[in-house]
mmCIF file of C-alpha atoms in Angstrom:
data_model
loop_
_atom_site.group_PDB
_atom_site.id
_atom_site.type_symbol
_atom_site.label_atom_id
_atom_site.label_comp_id
_atom_site.label_asym_id
_atom_site.label_seq_id
_atom_site.Cartn_x
_atom_site.Cartn_y
_atom_site.Cartn_z
ATOM 1 C CA MET A 1159 -22.484 21.363 -0.365
ATOM 2 C CA LEU A 1160 -18.940 20.234 -0.002
ATOM 3 C CA LYS A 1161 -20.390 20.840 3.996
ATOM 4 C CA ARG A 1162 -23.319 18.368 3.229
ATOM 5 C CA THR A 1163 -21.401 15.642 1.701
ATOM 6 C CA ASP A 1164 -18.275 16.117 4.067
ATOM 7 C CA LYS A 1165 -21.995 15.352 6.853
ATOM 8 C CA ARG A 1166 -22.754 12.319 4.589
ATOM 9 C CA LYS A 1167 -19.018 10.935 4.522
ATOM 10 C CA ARG A 1168 -19.245 10.996 8.552
ATOM 11 C CA LYS A 1169 -22.806 9.572 9.319
ATOM 12 C CA ASN A 1170 -22.101 6.470 6.997
ATOM 13 C CA ARG A 1171 -19.171 6.627 8.781
ATOM 14 C CA ARG A 1172 -20.177 6.003 12.218
ATOM 15 C CA ARG A 1173 -23.541 3.705 10.491
ATOM 16 C CA LEU A 1174 -20.258 1.140 9.221
ATOM 17 C CA LEU A 1175 -18.362 1.690 12.372
ATOM 18 C CA TRP A 1176 -21.632 0.707 14.248
ATOM 19 C CA PHE A 1177 -20.454 -3.035 13.171
ATOM 20 C CA ILE A 1178 -16.785 -2.511 11.855
ATOM 21 C CA ILE A 1179 -16.006 -2.723 15.766
ATOM 22 C CA PRO A 1180 -17.217 -6.013 16.782
ATOM 23 C CA LEU A 1181 -17.256 -6.901 13.363
ATOM 24 C CA LEU A 1182 -12.996 -7.102 12.668
ATOM 25 C CA ILE A 1183 -12.155 -7.168 16.634
ATOM 26 C CA ILE A 1184 -12.723 -11.243 15.745
ATOM 27 C CA VAL A 1185 -14.209 -11.386 12.044
ATOM 28 C CA VAL A 1186 -16.051 -13.976 13.076
ATOM 29 C CA PRO A 1187 -18.966 -12.018 14.943
ATOM 30 C CA THR A 1188 -20.431 -11.225 12.487
ATOM 31 C CA VAL A 1189 -21.944 -14.062 11.511
ATOM 32 C CA ALA A 1190 -23.954 -14.221 14.384
ATOM 33 C CA TYR A 1191 -26.707 -11.291 13.105
ATOM 34 C CA GLY A 1192 -27.660 -12.381 10.371
ATOM 35 C CA SER A 1193 -29.445 -10.973 7.750
ATOM 36 C CA TYR A 1194 -29.472 -7.670 9.959
ATOM 37 C CA LEU A 1195 -26.164 -6.912 9.304
ATOM 38 C CA THR A 1196 -26.750 -8.255 5.720
ATOM 39 C CA TYR A 1197 -29.197 -4.836 5.093
ATOM 40 C CA LYS A 1198 -26.577 -2.396 7.191
ATOM 41 C CA LEU A 1199 -23.837 -3.320 5.525
ATOM 42 C CA ALA A 1200 -24.509 -2.735 2.444
ATOM 43 C CA SER A 1201 -25.865 1.109 2.971
ATOM 44 C CA ALA A 1202 -22.155 1.554 5.434
ATOM 45 C CA ALA A 1203 -19.141 3.284 3.365
ATOM 46 C CA SER A 1204 -15.705 1.680 3.300
ATOM 47 C CA GLU A 1205 -13.420 4.356 4.521
ATOM 48 C CA VAL A 1206 -11.226 2.234 6.814
ATOM 49 C CA ASN A 1207 -9.117 0.045 4.220
ATOM 50 C CA GLN A 1208 -5.970 -0.145 4.265
ATOM 51 C CA GLU A 1209 -4.104 -1.677 0.974
ATOM 52 C CA LEU A 1210 -1.112 -3.506 1.307
ATOM 53 C CA ALA A 1211 2.183 -2.395 -0.630
ATOM 54 C CA ARG A 1212 1.425 -6.306 -2.805
ATOM 55 C CA GLY A 1213 -1.997 -5.067 -4.098
ATOM 56 C CA ASP A 1214 -4.919 -7.253 -3.451
ATOM 57 C CA LYS A 1215 -3.214 -10.995 -3.999
ATOM 58 C CA SER A 1216 -0.409 -12.784 -1.211
ATOM 59 C CA GLU A 1217 2.267 -13.918 -3.958
ATOM 60 C CA LYS A 1218 0.624 -17.297 -2.332
ATOM 61 C CA ARG A 1219 -1.899 -17.576 -4.368
ATOM 62 C CA LEU A 1220 -2.650 -17.843 -8.703
ATOM 63 C CA GLU A 1221 -5.164 -15.395 -7.889
ATOM 64 C CA PRO A 1222 -7.369 -13.376 -5.641
ATOM 65 C CA ILE A 1223 -9.669 -15.388 -4.166
ATOM 66 C CA ASP A 1224 -13.439 -14.097 -3.080
ATOM 67 C CA PRO A 1225 -14.496 -14.788 0.382
ATOM 68 C CA LYS A 1226 -17.807 -15.896 -0.908
ATOM 69 C CA SER A 1227 -16.914 -18.711 -2.393
ATOM 70 C CA ASP A 1228 -13.232 -19.536 -1.978
ATOM 71 C CA ASN A 1229 -11.385 -20.386 1.444
ATOM 72 C CA PHE A 1230 -8.807 -17.855 2.513
ATOM 73 C CA SER A 1231 -7.561 -16.571 5.672
ATOM 74 C CA VAL A 1232 -6.581 -13.171 8.469
ATOM 75 C CA LEU A 1233 -4.105 -12.535 10.594
ATOM 76 C CA PHE A 1234 -5.214 -10.563 13.421
ATOM 77 C CA LEU A 1235 -1.943 -8.338 14.858
ATOM 78 C CA GLY A 1236 -2.907 -6.771 18.282
ATOM 79 C CA ILE A 1237 -0.073 -3.372 18.182
ATOM 80 C CA ASP A 1238 1.207 -2.684 21.241
ATOM 81 C CA THR A 1239 0.918 1.497 21.301
ATOM 82 C CA LEU A 1240 -2.276 3.202 22.803
ATOM 83 C CA GLU A 1241 -1.507 5.902 19.778
ATOM 84 C CA PRO A 1242 -3.531 6.072 16.799
ATOM 85 C CA ASN A 1243 -0.394 6.318 14.514
ATOM 86 C CA SER A 1244 1.335 2.518 14.774
ATOM 87 C CA ARG A 1245 4.125 3.125 13.031
ATOM 88 C CA GLY A 1246 7.374 1.454 14.557
ATOM 89 C CA ALA A 1247 5.154 -0.280 17.598
ATOM 90 C CA ARG A 1248 5.701 -3.924 17.631
ATOM 91 C CA THR A 1249 3.036 -6.928 17.392
ATOM 92 C CA ASP A 1250 1.984 -7.932 21.236
ATOM 93 C CA SER A 1251 0.066 -10.849 19.387
ATOM 94 C CA MET A 1252 -0.776 -12.625 16.505
ATOM 95 C CA MET A 1253 -3.390 -14.619 15.068
ATOM 96 C CA LEU A 1254 -3.600 -16.808 12.037
ATOM 97 C CA VAL A 1255 -7.875 -17.642 11.117
ATOM 98 C CA THR A 1256 -8.103 -19.717 8.505
ATOM 99 C CA PHE A 1257 -11.407 -20.436 7.164
ATOM 100 C CA ASN A 1258 -12.687 -23.473 4.976
ATOM 101 C CA LYS A 1259 -15.639 -23.071 2.552
ATOM 102 C CA GLU A 1260 -16.786 -26.354 1.365
ATOM 103 C CA GLU A 1261 -17.137 -27.377 5.027
ATOM 104 C CA GLN A 1262 -17.767 -24.215 6.951
ATOM 105 C CA SER A 1263 -15.143 -25.136 9.811
ATOM 106 C CA ILE A 1264 -12.514 -22.166 11.211
ATOM 107 C CA LYS A 1265 -9.298 -22.125 12.813
ATOM 108 C CA MET A 1266 -7.226 -20.347 14.779
ATOM 109 C CA LEU A 1267 -4.014 -20.163 15.420
ATOM 110 C CA SER A 1268 -2.302 -17.559 17.980
ATOM 111 C CA ILE A 1269 1.587 -17.405 17.264
ATOM 112 C CA PRO A 1270 4.244 -16.779 20.406
ATOM 113 C CA ARG A 1271 4.986 -13.282 20.175
ATOM 114 C CA ASP A 1272 8.681 -14.131 20.787
ATOM 115 C CA SER A 1273 9.061 -16.116 18.439
ATOM 116 C CA ARG A 1274 12.738 -16.537 16.773
ATOM 117 C CA VAL A 1275 12.208 -16.742 12.767
ATOM 118 C CA ASN A 1276 13.267 -15.287 9.896
ATOM 119 C CA ILE A 1277 11.884 -11.567 9.179
ATOM 120 C CA VAL A 1278 11.536 -11.120 5.381
ATOM 121 C CA GLY A 1279 12.463 -8.401 4.368
ATOM 122 C CA ARG A 1280 15.580 -7.759 7.145
ATOM 123 C CA ASP A 1281 17.501 -11.096 6.590
ATOM 124 C CA ARG A 1282 17.932 -11.716 9.910
ATOM 125 C CA LEU A 1283 16.871 -14.618 12.739
ATOM 126 C CA ASP A 1284 14.986 -12.508 15.422
ATOM 127 C CA LYS A 1285 11.345 -12.314 17.281
ATOM 128 C CA ILE A 1286 8.436 -12.433 15.608
ATOM 129 C CA ASN A 1287 6.575 -8.901 16.950
ATOM 130 C CA HIS A 1288 9.450 -7.227 15.733
ATOM 131 C CA ALA A 1289 8.455 -7.379 11.948
ATOM 132 C CA HIS A 1290 5.853 -4.877 12.169
ATOM 133 C CA ALA A 1291 8.289 -2.193 14.102
ATOM 134 C CA PHE A 1292 10.502 -3.055 11.371
ATOM 135 C CA GLY A 1293 8.182 -2.849 8.402
ATOM 136 C CA GLY A 1294 4.865 -2.932 9.666
ATOM 137 C CA VAL A 1295 1.927 -5.200 8.345
ATOM 138 C CA ASP A 1296 3.522 -6.236 4.907
ATOM 139 C CA MET A 1297 7.270 -7.467 6.995
ATOM 140 C CA SER A 1298 4.155 -9.043 8.743
ATOM 141 C CA ILE A 1299 2.337 -10.591 6.960
ATOM 142 C CA ASP A 1300 5.394 -11.623 4.750
ATOM 143 C CA THR A 1301 6.822 -13.682 7.467
ATOM 144 C CA VAL A 1302 4.546 -15.033 8.711
ATOM 145 C CA GLU A 1303 4.176 -16.126 4.999
ATOM 146 C CA GLU A 1304 7.204 -17.433 5.692
ATOM 147 C CA LEU A 1305 6.968 -19.617 8.291
ATOM 148 C CA LEU A 1306 3.999 -20.962 7.753
ATOM 149 C CA ASP A 1307 4.361 -21.669 3.991
ATOM 150 C CA VAL A 1308 0.639 -20.455 4.321
ATOM 151 C CA PRO A 1309 -0.822 -17.346 2.378
ATOM 152 C CA VAL A 1310 -2.782 -14.174 4.473
ATOM 153 C CA ASP A 1311 -4.905 -13.283 2.467
ATOM 154 C CA TYR A 1312 -6.402 -10.443 4.877
ATOM 155 C CA PHE A 1313 -5.655 -8.463 7.788
ATOM 156 C CA VAL A 1314 -7.299 -6.783 10.580
ATOM 157 C CA ARG A 1315 -4.777 -4.637 12.529
ATOM 158 C CA LEU A 1316 -5.874 -3.036 16.417
ATOM 159 C CA ASN A 1317 -4.121 -1.216 19.446
ATOM 160 C CA PHE A 1318 -4.766 -1.852 23.045
ATOM 161 C CA THR A 1319 -7.221 1.472 22.581
ATOM 162 C CA ALA A 1320 -9.951 -0.616 20.333
ATOM 163 C CA PHE A 1321 -9.973 -3.836 22.193
ATOM 164 C CA ILE A 1322 -10.201 -1.784 25.710
ATOM 165 C CA GLU A 1323 -13.570 0.266 24.515
ATOM 166 C CA VAL A 1324 -14.926 -2.467 22.765
ATOM 167 C CA ILE A 1325 -14.575 -4.408 25.741
ATOM 168 C CA ASN A 1326 -16.173 -2.227 27.966
ATOM 169 C CA ALA A 1327 -19.191 -1.619 24.952
ATOM 170 C CA LEU A 1328 -19.487 -4.888 25.468
ATOM 171 C CA GLY A 1329 -19.812 -4.850 29.092
ATOM 172 C CA GLY A 1330 -16.965 -7.015 30.219
ATOM 173 C CA VAL A 1331 -16.109 -10.460 29.029
ATOM 174 C CA GLU A 1332 -16.130 -13.550 30.686
ATOM 175 C CA VAL A 1333 -13.619 -16.152 30.768
ATOM 176 C CA GLU A 1334 -12.267 -18.832 33.813
ATOM 177 C CA VAL A 1335 -9.156 -16.976 35.341
ATOM 178 C CA PRO A 1336 -6.706 -20.516 35.817
ATOM 179 C CA PHE A 1337 -4.694 -18.788 38.814
ATOM 180 C CA THR A 1338 -4.447 -15.398 40.229
ATOM 181 C CA PHE A 1339 -1.771 -13.056 39.091
ATOM 182 C CA ASN A 1340 -0.788 -9.088 39.071
ATOM 183 C CA ALA A 1341 -0.417 -7.807 35.963
ATOM 184 C CA HIS A 1342 0.463 -4.344 34.284
ATOM 185 C CA GLY A 1343 -2.478 -2.421 33.171
ATOM 186 C CA SER A 1344 -2.132 -0.549 29.312
ATOM 187 C CA GLN A 1345 0.214 1.993 31.462
ATOM 188 C CA GLY A 1346 2.157 -1.173 32.354
ATOM 189 C CA SER A 1347 2.754 -0.171 36.825
ATOM 190 C CA ARG A 1348 0.734 2.702 37.056
ATOM 191 C CA ASN A 1349 -2.218 1.196 36.483
ATOM 192 C CA ALA A 1350 -1.682 -2.737 37.532
ATOM 193 C CA VAL A 1351 -4.424 -4.970 38.090
ATOM 194 C CA THR A 1352 -4.287 -7.757 40.263
ATOM 195 C CA ILE A 1353 -7.382 -11.051 38.174
ATOM 196 C CA TYR A 1354 -8.277 -14.004 40.710
ATOM 197 C CA LYS A 1355 -9.325 -17.104 40.128
ATOM 198 C CA GLY A 1356 -12.205 -18.252 39.073
ATOM 199 C CA LEU A 1357 -15.025 -16.919 36.211
ATOM 200 C CA GLN A 1358 -14.615 -13.229 36.101
ATOM 201 C CA ARG A 1359 -16.317 -11.293 34.053
ATOM 202 C CA LEU A 1360 -13.092 -9.017 33.687
ATOM 203 C CA ASN A 1361 -13.422 -5.045 31.681
ATOM 204 C CA GLY A 1362 -11.202 -4.135 29.195
ATOM 205 C CA GLU A 1363 -8.262 -2.906 31.384
ATOM 206 C CA GLU A 1364 -8.348 -6.386 33.144
ATOM 207 C CA ALA A 1365 -8.607 -8.271 29.603
ATOM 208 C CA LEU A 1366 -5.874 -6.543 28.781
ATOM 209 C CA ALA A 1367 -3.616 -7.103 30.923
ATOM 210 C CA TYR A 1368 -5.213 -11.760 31.043
ATOM 211 C CA ALA A 1369 -4.394 -11.763 27.309
ATOM 212 C CA ARG A 1370 -1.120 -9.936 27.895
ATOM 213 C CA MET A 1371 0.690 -11.774 31.137
ATOM 214 C CA ARG A 1372 3.001 -14.297 30.438
ATOM 215 C CA LYS A 1373 6.062 -14.258 33.376
ATOM 216 C CA ASP A 1374 3.982 -15.348 35.860
ATOM 217 C CA ASP A 1375 2.506 -18.335 33.910
ATOM 218 C CA PRO A 1376 3.941 -21.373 33.994
ATOM 219 C CA ARG A 1377 3.649 -22.622 30.170
ATOM 220 C CA GLY A 1378 5.528 -18.547 29.167
ATOM 221 C CA ASP A 1379 4.104 -18.442 25.898
ATOM 222 C CA ILE A 1380 2.003 -21.631 25.604
ATOM 223 C CA GLY A 1381 -0.495 -20.105 28.503
ATOM 224 C CA ARG A 1382 -0.566 -16.811 27.243
ATOM 225 C CA GLY A 1383 -2.277 -18.010 23.719
ATOM 226 C CA GLU A 1384 -4.979 -20.346 25.481
ATOM 227 C CA ARG A 1385 -6.082 -17.131 27.427
ATOM 228 C CA GLN A 1386 -5.508 -14.711 24.443
ATOM 229 C CA GLN A 1387 -8.109 -17.386 22.816
ATOM 230 C CA GLU A 1388 -10.523 -17.654 25.522
ATOM 231 C CA VAL A 1389 -10.756 -13.883 25.602
ATOM 232 C CA VAL A 1390 -11.175 -14.289 22.199
ATOM 233 C CA LYS A 1391 -14.636 -16.423 22.268
ATOM 234 C CA GLY A 1392 -15.506 -14.226 25.144
ATOM 235 C CA VAL A 1393 -15.349 -10.927 22.895
ATOM 236 C CA ILE A 1394 -17.570 -13.161 19.983
ATOM 237 C CA LYS A 1395 -20.267 -14.446 22.333
ATOM 238 C CA GLU A 1396 -20.464 -11.163 24.012
ATOM 239 C CA ALA A 1397 -20.895 -9.573 19.995
ATOM 240 C CA ALA A 1398 -22.646 -11.555 18.671
ATOM 241 C CA SER A 1399 -25.818 -10.031 20.956
ATOM 242 C CA LEU A 1400 -27.435 -6.714 19.366
ATOM 243 C CA SER A 1401 -27.691 -5.633 22.272
ATOM 244 C CA SER A 1402 -23.965 -4.942 22.338
ATOM 245 C CA ILE A 1403 -23.778 -3.476 19.367
ATOM 246 C CA LEU A 1404 -25.887 -0.651 20.078
ATOM 247 C CA ARG A 1405 -23.264 -0.142 22.998
ATOM 248 C CA PHE A 1406 -20.528 1.415 20.804
ATOM 249 C CA ASP A 1407 -22.512 4.472 19.684
ATOM 250 C CA THR A 1408 -20.560 6.585 22.043
ATOM 251 C CA ILE A 1409 -17.412 5.354 21.123
ATOM 252 C CA ILE A 1410 -17.120 5.825 17.725
ATOM 253 C CA ASP A 1411 -15.414 8.551 16.945
ATOM 254 C CA GLU A 1412 -12.510 7.932 18.772
ATOM 255 C CA ILE A 1413 -11.901 3.924 17.880
ATOM 256 C CA SER A 1414 -12.427 4.350 14.025
ATOM 257 C CA GLU A 1415 -8.508 5.001 14.619
ATOM 258 C CA HIS A 1416 -7.196 2.561 15.950
ATOM 259 C CA ILE A 1417 -8.215 -0.284 13.715
ATOM 260 C CA SER A 1418 -6.855 -0.950 9.828
ATOM 261 C CA THR A 1419 -8.277 -3.584 7.377
ATOM 262 C CA ASN A 1420 -7.975 -4.888 3.600
ATOM 263 C CA PHE A 1421 -10.614 -6.910 4.196
ATOM 264 C CA LEU A 1422 -13.738 -5.538 1.486
ATOM 265 C CA PHE A 1423 -16.556 -4.619 3.882
ATOM 266 C CA GLU A 1424 -19.078 -6.309 0.637
ATOM 267 C CA ASN A 1425 -16.920 -9.514 1.150
ATOM 268 C CA MET A 1426 -17.618 -10.167 5.288
ATOM 269 C CA LEU A 1427 -21.433 -11.250 3.970
ATOM 270 C CA ALA A 1428 -19.985 -14.288 3.416
ATOM 271 C CA LEU A 1429 -19.124 -14.761 6.472
ATOM 272 C CA HIS A 1430 -22.251 -15.225 7.549
ATOM 273 C CA PRO A 1431 -22.363 -19.762 6.208
ATOM 274 C CA TYR A 1432 -19.888 -19.637 9.264
ATOM 275 C CA ALA A 1433 -22.362 -19.361 12.383
ATOM 276 C CA SER A 1434 -22.694 -22.274 13.175
ATOM 277 C CA SER A 1435 -19.015 -22.526 13.724
ATOM 278 C CA ILE A 1436 -18.457 -19.905 16.340
ATOM 279 C CA ASN A 1437 -18.679 -22.050 19.415
ATOM 280 C CA ASP A 1438 -15.940 -24.876 17.838
ATOM 281 C CA ILE A 1439 -13.520 -22.832 16.601
ATOM 282 C CA GLU A 1440 -11.029 -25.118 16.293
ATOM 283 C CA GLN A 1441 -7.456 -23.915 18.152
ATOM 284 C CA LEU A 1442 -4.061 -24.694 16.626
ATOM 285 C CA SER A 1443 -0.823 -23.949 18.660
ATOM 286 C CA LEU A 1444 3.206 -24.143 18.240
ATOM 287 C CA ARG A 1445 5.505 -26.430 20.245
ATOM 288 C CA GLY A 1446 8.676 -24.497 21.268
ATOM 289 C CA ASP A 1447 11.733 -24.332 23.948
ATOM 290 C CA ASN A 1448 12.732 -20.962 25.856
ATOM 291 C CA LEU A 1449 15.763 -19.639 24.928
ATOM 292 C CA ARG A 1450 18.432 -17.289 25.959
ATOM 293 C CA LEU A 1451 20.981 -15.768 23.442
ATOM 294 C CA ASP A 1452 22.794 -12.719 24.341
ATOM 295 C CA GLY A 1453 20.904 -12.276 27.697
ATOM 296 C CA ILE A 1454 17.978 -12.017 25.397
ATOM 297 C CA TYR A 1455 14.997 -14.931 25.950
ATOM 298 C CA TYR A 1456 13.360 -15.723 22.453
ATOM 299 C CA TYR A 1457 10.577 -18.753 22.242
ATOM 300 C CA GLN A 1458 12.064 -21.478 19.601
ATOM 301 C CA LEU A 1459 9.599 -22.954 17.607
ATOM 302 C CA ASP A 1460 9.569 -26.416 17.642
ATOM 303 C CA GLN A 1461 10.291 -26.668 13.232
ATOM 304 C CA GLU A 1462 8.157 -30.361 13.489
ATOM 305 C CA SER A 1463 5.465 -28.701 14.695
ATOM 306 C CA VAL A 1464 6.037 -26.052 12.387
ATOM 307 C CA GLU A 1465 5.879 -29.065 9.746
ATOM 308 C CA ASP A 1466 2.829 -30.241 11.192
ATOM 309 C CA VAL A 1467 0.673 -26.934 11.634
ATOM 310 C CA SER A 1468 1.547 -24.913 8.687
ATOM 311 C CA HIS A 1469 -0.129 -28.574 6.872
ATOM 312 C CA GLU A 1470 -2.805 -28.529 8.281
ATOM 313 C CA LEU A 1471 -3.682 -25.217 7.785
ATOM 314 C CA ARG A 1472 -2.543 -26.104 4.045
ATOM 315 C CA VAL A 1473 -4.990 -28.346 4.732
ATOM 316 C CA HIS A 1474 -7.817 -26.249 5.631
ATOM 317 C CA LEU A 1475 -7.141 -23.868 2.733
ATOM 318 C CA GLY A 1476 -7.590 -26.475 -0.073
ATOM 319 C CA LEU A 1477 -3.206 -25.993 -0.748
ATOM 320 C CA GLU A 1478 -2.383 -29.763 -0.778
ATOM 321 C CA GLU A 1479 -4.376 -33.374 0.423
ATOM 322 C CA SER A 1480 -4.540 -34.654 4.100
ATOM 323 C CA LEU A 1481 -1.843 -37.285 4.806
ATOM 324 C CA PRO A 1482 -3.146 -40.696 6.823
ATOM 325 C CA ASN A 1483 -2.379 -40.592 10.139
ATOM 326 C CA SER A 1484 0.428 -44.169 9.294
ATOM 327 C CA LEU A 1485 2.165 -41.463 7.841
ATOM 328 C CA GLY A 1486 2.897 -39.494 11.110
ATOM 329 C CA MET A 1487 0.243 -36.646 11.197
ATOM 330 C CA ASN A 1488 -0.589 -36.901 14.806
ATOM 331 C CA GLU A 1489 -3.467 -34.693 15.705
ATOM 332 C CA GLU A 1490 -2.396 -34.046 19.280
ATOM 333 C CA ASP A 1491 1.051 -32.116 17.905
ATOM 334 C CA VAL A 1492 -1.303 -29.294 16.143
ATOM 335 C CA THR A 1493 -4.632 -28.899 18.213
ATOM 336 C CA GLU A 1494 -5.310 -28.320 22.347
#
């Protein structure tokens, strides 16, 4: 009887992960599958969730939200490790995505990994990507919430292994490369790759190198953020195909150890209304300047830019009213 129960759990876990991989990589791929996913997700077991120390509600919320009826946010954390146990690892990328129920719109913000911010729980200024190394997902969320003054309702954390294998399973991702450059792969210089200018279909290793490269980009962290968002959109496009989903069968068991989230699976159906917004995701960015202190590089965020982006996200989440342009709110300051 015990073996039968274990077998059923494994079967449910596999069935769930057939969809959780493209679904949780960016969240929005879910909406493209419509009623098909509705049927499949209804029969899937929820076994890969990770609870936060704070519980099911951000301290910036008066009460828990419901994605089916409320605006909400999701923080995506890309961890710089290949190993399943990500304790002590830094975040290589951070993206905050907000969803507005009434408008059925999506906004996406890339947070530069070297941004010099106050790390909540450490009471010191440091690179924002160190928050995860110091205190895991909880400290990362607390730090982002303080920086932007917005609630982080959900998170999705994945490491390099998940990123590489998912893109390989999709058959690669198509991007428009702005210039040719050499970059390290997931294992550093041991598997360096060359990315060529022009429209390219990149495999998992190449896509990771493309999304991570910074030093050879004349725009630094801003250019890096744009490339990450381009990869995200490429994944969304590829994952929207049912034939792509079926390619995941050979990597499910391995990938399941490399993704974690607090996003409840029954709530994923709430993403369906956002289907029409997939190709019109509004991209936001944070301005700043390069800074060196004691020989260490930081990205010094422009406070006005932080406040503008904070306002833009808070309006999108329905937390405050939009300011008229006459008060100094300039759309070009927060959108690309």
